[in-house]
PDB file of C-alpha atoms in Angstrom:
ATOM      1  CA  UNK A   1     -46.404 131.205  78.880  1.00 59.00           C
ATOM      2  CA  UNK A   2     -46.437 128.342  76.361  1.00 76.00           C
ATOM      3  CA  UNK A   3     -43.900 130.166  74.141  1.00 77.00           C
ATOM      4  CA  UNK A   4     -41.576 130.518  77.115  1.00 78.00           C
ATOM      5  CA  UNK A   5     -41.828 126.818  77.936  1.00 84.00           C
ATOM      6  CA  UNK A   6     -41.301 125.816  74.311  1.00 85.00           C
ATOM      7  CA  UNK A   7     -38.171 127.946  73.956  1.00 79.00           C
ATOM      8  CA  UNK A   8     -36.831 126.690  77.276  1.00 81.00           C
ATOM      9  CA  UNK A   9     -37.313 123.113  76.086  1.00 84.00           C
ATOM     10  CA  UNK A  10     -35.565 123.851  72.768  1.00 82.00           C
ATOM     11  CA  UNK A  11     -32.617 125.433  74.591  1.00 80.00           C
ATOM     12  CA  UNK A  12     -32.292 122.474  76.965  1.00 84.00           C
ATOM     13  CA  UNK A  13     -32.456 119.895  74.167  1.00 85.00           C
ATOM     14  CA  UNK A  14     -29.887 121.767  72.101  1.00 82.00           C
ATOM     15  CA  UNK A  15     -27.537 121.909  75.066  1.00 81.00           C
ATOM     16  CA  UNK A  16     -27.941 118.180  75.737  1.00 84.00           C
ATOM     17  CA  UNK A  17     -27.528 117.260  72.049  1.00 85.00           C
ATOM     18  CA  UNK A  18     -24.798 119.677  70.936  1.00 81.00           C
ATOM     19  CA  UNK A  19     -23.231 120.672  74.253  1.00 81.00           C
ATOM     20  CA  UNK A  20     -23.475 124.283  73.139  1.00 74.00           C
ATOM     21  CA  UNK A  21     -25.124 127.069  75.048  1.00 73.00           C
ATOM     22  CA  UNK A  22     -28.239 128.548  73.508  1.00 73.00           C
ATOM     23  CA  UNK A  23     -29.134 132.135  74.268  1.00 72.00           C
ATOM     24  CA  UNK A  24     -32.769 133.144  74.438  1.00 70.00           C
ATOM     25  CA  UNK A  25     -33.951 136.725  74.581  1.00 70.00           C
ATOM     26  CA  UNK A  26     -37.510 137.551  75.563  1.00 70.00           C
ATOM     27  CA  UNK A  27     -38.724 140.989  74.549  1.00 72.00           C
ATOM     28  CA  UNK A  28     -42.006 142.286  75.908  1.00 74.00           C
ATOM     29  CA  UNK A  29     -43.547 144.250  73.051  1.00 77.00           C
ATOM     30  CA  UNK A  30     -46.816 144.898  74.903  1.00 79.00           C
ATOM     31  CA  UNK A  31     -46.122 148.613  75.406  1.00 82.00           C
ATOM     32  CA  UNK A  32     -43.374 148.882  72.795  1.00 82.00           C
ATOM     33  CA  UNK A  33     -45.025 151.548  70.633  1.00 86.00           C
ATOM     34  CA  UNK A  34     -45.701 153.677  73.720  1.00 88.00           C
ATOM     35  CA  UNK A  35     -42.043 153.895  74.759  1.00 86.00           C
ATOM     36  CA  UNK A  36     -40.291 154.962  71.547  1.00 88.00           C
ATOM     37  CA  UNK A  37     -38.905 158.512  71.875  1.00 90.00           C
ATOM     38  CA  UNK A  38     -40.258 160.611  68.998  1.00 88.00           C
ATOM     39  CA  UNK A  39     -36.855 161.677  67.686  1.00 89.00           C
ATOM     40  CA  UNK A  40     -35.255 158.188  67.727  1.00 88.00           C
ATOM     41  CA  UNK A  41     -36.574 156.732  64.429  1.00 88.00           C
ATOM     42  CA  UNK A  42     -35.848 159.977  62.582  1.00 89.00           C
ATOM     43  CA  UNK A  43     -32.255 160.167  63.805  1.00 89.00           C
ATOM     44  CA  UNK A  44     -31.739 156.586  62.654  1.00 87.00           C
ATOM     45  CA  UNK A  45     -33.358 157.328  59.286  1.00 88.00           C
ATOM     46  CA  UNK A  46     -31.042 160.292  58.841  1.00 90.00           C
ATOM     47  CA  UNK A  47     -27.975 158.144  59.676  1.00 86.00           C
ATOM     48  CA  UNK A  48     -29.167 155.615  57.082  1.00 83.00           C
ATOM     49  CA  UNK A  49     -29.200 158.314  54.398  1.00 88.00           C
ATOM     50  CA  UNK A  50     -32.894 159.206  54.333  1.00 87.00           C
ATOM     51  CA  UNK A  51     -33.274 162.926  53.767  1.00 87.00           C
ATOM     52  CA  UNK A  52     -35.344 165.597  52.098  1.00 90.00           C
ATOM     53  CA  UNK A  53     -39.091 165.330  51.734  1.00 92.00           C
ATOM     54  CA  UNK A  54     -39.278 161.752  52.993  1.00 89.00           C
ATOM     55  CA  UNK A  55     -37.588 162.550  56.300  1.00 90.00           C
ATOM     56  CA  UNK A  56     -39.507 165.830  56.604  1.00 92.00           C
ATOM     57  CA  UNK A  57     -42.817 164.013  56.044  1.00 90.00           C
ATOM     58  CA  UNK A  58     -42.233 161.463  58.802  1.00 86.00           C
ATOM     59  CA  UNK A  59     -40.812 164.070  61.180  1.00 88.00           C
ATOM     60  CA  UNK A  60     -43.860 166.298  60.637  1.00 90.00           C
ATOM     61  CA  UNK A  61     -46.149 163.490  61.863  1.00 86.00           C
ATOM     62  CA  UNK A  62     -44.651 163.848  65.326  1.00 87.00           C
ATOM     63  CA  UNK A  63     -43.703 167.535  65.455  1.00 88.00           C
ATOM     64  CA  UNK A  64     -45.396 169.244  68.380  1.00 87.00           C
ATOM     65  CA  UNK A  65     -47.504 166.172  69.250  1.00 88.00           C
ATOM     66  CA  UNK A  66     -50.123 166.905  71.865  1.00 89.00           C
ATOM     67  CA  UNK A  67     -52.829 165.006  73.702  1.00 87.00           C
ATOM     68  CA  UNK A  68     -56.015 165.859  75.569  1.00 89.00           C
ATOM     69  CA  UNK A  69     -58.402 163.710  77.514  1.00 89.00           C
ATOM     70  CA  UNK A  70     -62.126 164.049  76.984  1.00 88.00           C
ATOM     71  CA  UNK A  71     -64.027 164.143  80.255  1.00 87.00           C
ATOM     72  CA  UNK A  72     -67.666 163.244  79.885  1.00 82.00           C
ATOM     73  CA  UNK A  73     -69.507 164.597  76.856  1.00 79.00           C
ATOM     74  CA  UNK A  74     -67.988 168.017  76.330  1.00 82.00           C
ATOM     75  CA  UNK A  75     -65.182 168.987  78.698  1.00 89.00           C
ATOM     76  CA  UNK A  76     -61.530 168.231  78.000  1.00 90.00           C
ATOM     77  CA  UNK A  77     -58.266 168.565  79.850  1.00 91.00           C
ATOM     78  CA  UNK A  78     -55.759 171.157  78.632  1.00 91.00           C
ATOM     79  CA  UNK A  79     -53.542 169.863  75.844  1.00 91.00           C
ATOM     80  CA  UNK A  80     -50.178 168.501  76.865  1.00 92.00           C
ATOM     81  CA  UNK A  81     -47.107 167.954  74.708  1.00 92.00           C
ATOM     82  CA  UNK A  82     -45.905 164.358  74.430  1.00 90.00           C
ATOM     83  CA  UNK A  83     -42.378 163.280  73.516  1.00 90.00           C
ATOM     84  CA  UNK A  84     -42.654 159.523  73.191  1.00 90.00           C
ATOM     85  CA  UNK A  85     -44.902 156.905  71.717  1.00 90.00           C
ATOM     86  CA  UNK A  86     -45.698 155.975  68.140  1.00 89.00           C
ATOM     87  CA  UNK A  87     -49.206 156.711  66.923  1.00 87.00           C
ATOM     88  CA  UNK A  88     -51.539 153.761  67.329  1.00 84.00           C
ATOM     89  CA  UNK A  89     -53.253 152.873  64.064  1.00 85.00           C
ATOM     90  CA  UNK A  90     -50.967 155.057  61.940  1.00 86.00           C
ATOM     91  CA  UNK A  91     -49.832 153.077  58.879  1.00 89.00           C
ATOM     92  CA  UNK A  92     -46.230 154.256  59.260  1.00 86.00           C
ATOM     93  CA  UNK A  93     -45.918 153.246  62.936  1.00 88.00           C
ATOM     94  CA  UNK A  94     -44.831 149.612  62.339  1.00 88.00           C
ATOM     95  CA  UNK A  95     -42.162 150.829  59.901  1.00 87.00           C
ATOM     96  CA  UNK A  96     -40.937 153.440  62.390  1.00 87.00           C
ATOM     97  CA  UNK A  97     -40.848 150.824  65.148  1.00 88.00           C
ATOM     98  CA  UNK A  98     -38.821 148.450  62.962  1.00 85.00           C
ATOM     99  CA  UNK A  99     -36.351 151.242  62.257  1.00 85.00           C
ATOM    100  CA  UNK A 100     -36.110 151.904  65.999  1.00 84.00           C
ATOM    101  CA  UNK A 101     -35.622 148.236  67.023  1.00 82.00           C
ATOM    102  CA  UNK A 102     -33.175 147.338  64.226  1.00 78.00           C
ATOM    103  CA  UNK A 103     -29.961 148.350  66.065  1.00 73.00           C
ATOM    104  CA  UNK A 104     -30.239 145.868  68.953  1.00 70.00           C
ATOM    105  CA  UNK A 105     -30.733 143.062  66.428  1.00 66.00           C
ATOM    106  CA  UNK A 106     -27.664 144.189  64.491  1.00 69.00           C
ATOM    107  CA  UNK A 107     -25.683 144.317  67.752  1.00 70.00           C
ATOM    108  CA  UNK A 108     -26.473 140.642  68.348  1.00 70.00           C
ATOM    109  CA  UNK A 109     -24.692 139.818  65.102  1.00 68.00           C
ATOM    110  CA  UNK A 110     -21.704 141.930  66.179  1.00 71.00           C
ATOM    111  CA  UNK A 111     -21.275 139.664  69.215  1.00 70.00           C
ATOM    112  CA  UNK A 112     -21.613 136.478  67.183  1.00 69.00           C
ATOM    113  CA  UNK A 113     -25.236 135.731  68.022  1.00 67.00           C
ATOM    114  CA  UNK A 114     -27.032 134.746  64.834  1.00 65.00           C
ATOM    115  CA  UNK A 115     -30.734 134.347  64.265  1.00 60.00           C
ATOM    116  CA  UNK A 116     -30.926 132.883  60.753  1.00 57.00           C
ATOM    117  CA  UNK A 117     -34.457 134.020  59.885  1.00 53.00           C
ATOM    118  CA  UNK A 118     -34.016 137.637  61.045  1.00 54.00           C
ATOM    119  CA  UNK A 119     -32.647 139.968  58.389  1.00 55.00           C
ATOM    120  CA  UNK A 120     -31.103 142.968  60.110  1.00 52.00           C
ATOM    121  CA  UNK A 121     -30.287 144.705  56.843  1.00 53.00           C
ATOM    122  CA  UNK A 122     -27.095 146.534  56.130  1.00 49.00           C
ATOM    123  CA  UNK A 123     -28.176 150.051  57.055  1.00 42.00           C
ATOM    124  CA  UNK A 124     -25.414 152.247  58.426  1.00 40.00           C
TER     125      UNK A 124
END
């Protein structure tokens, strides 16, 4: 809540001082890794020119992903295929999430909204 209040105060002061609107975007990343469709980062990697073994390696991490729930000490539910969600604790997951989230940040620039300390890169 304190971040929200701080950004609201900054936006109000900037408007009073410069008479310019300030746009603030709040993104809830709490469940962000859980909502990424498996194929999305790999399609974006392919569009950016990543191919061959590198793309195959990352794609293989999520090919035919399944989950089961352990019930008690020994019994488990049947396995079920999952189609979304980056692996928690996997070293590549933050990189894959950044690849996934990069386009909305680049779109901000397209509409003239600049965030000076965010580098969106020049990927295709």
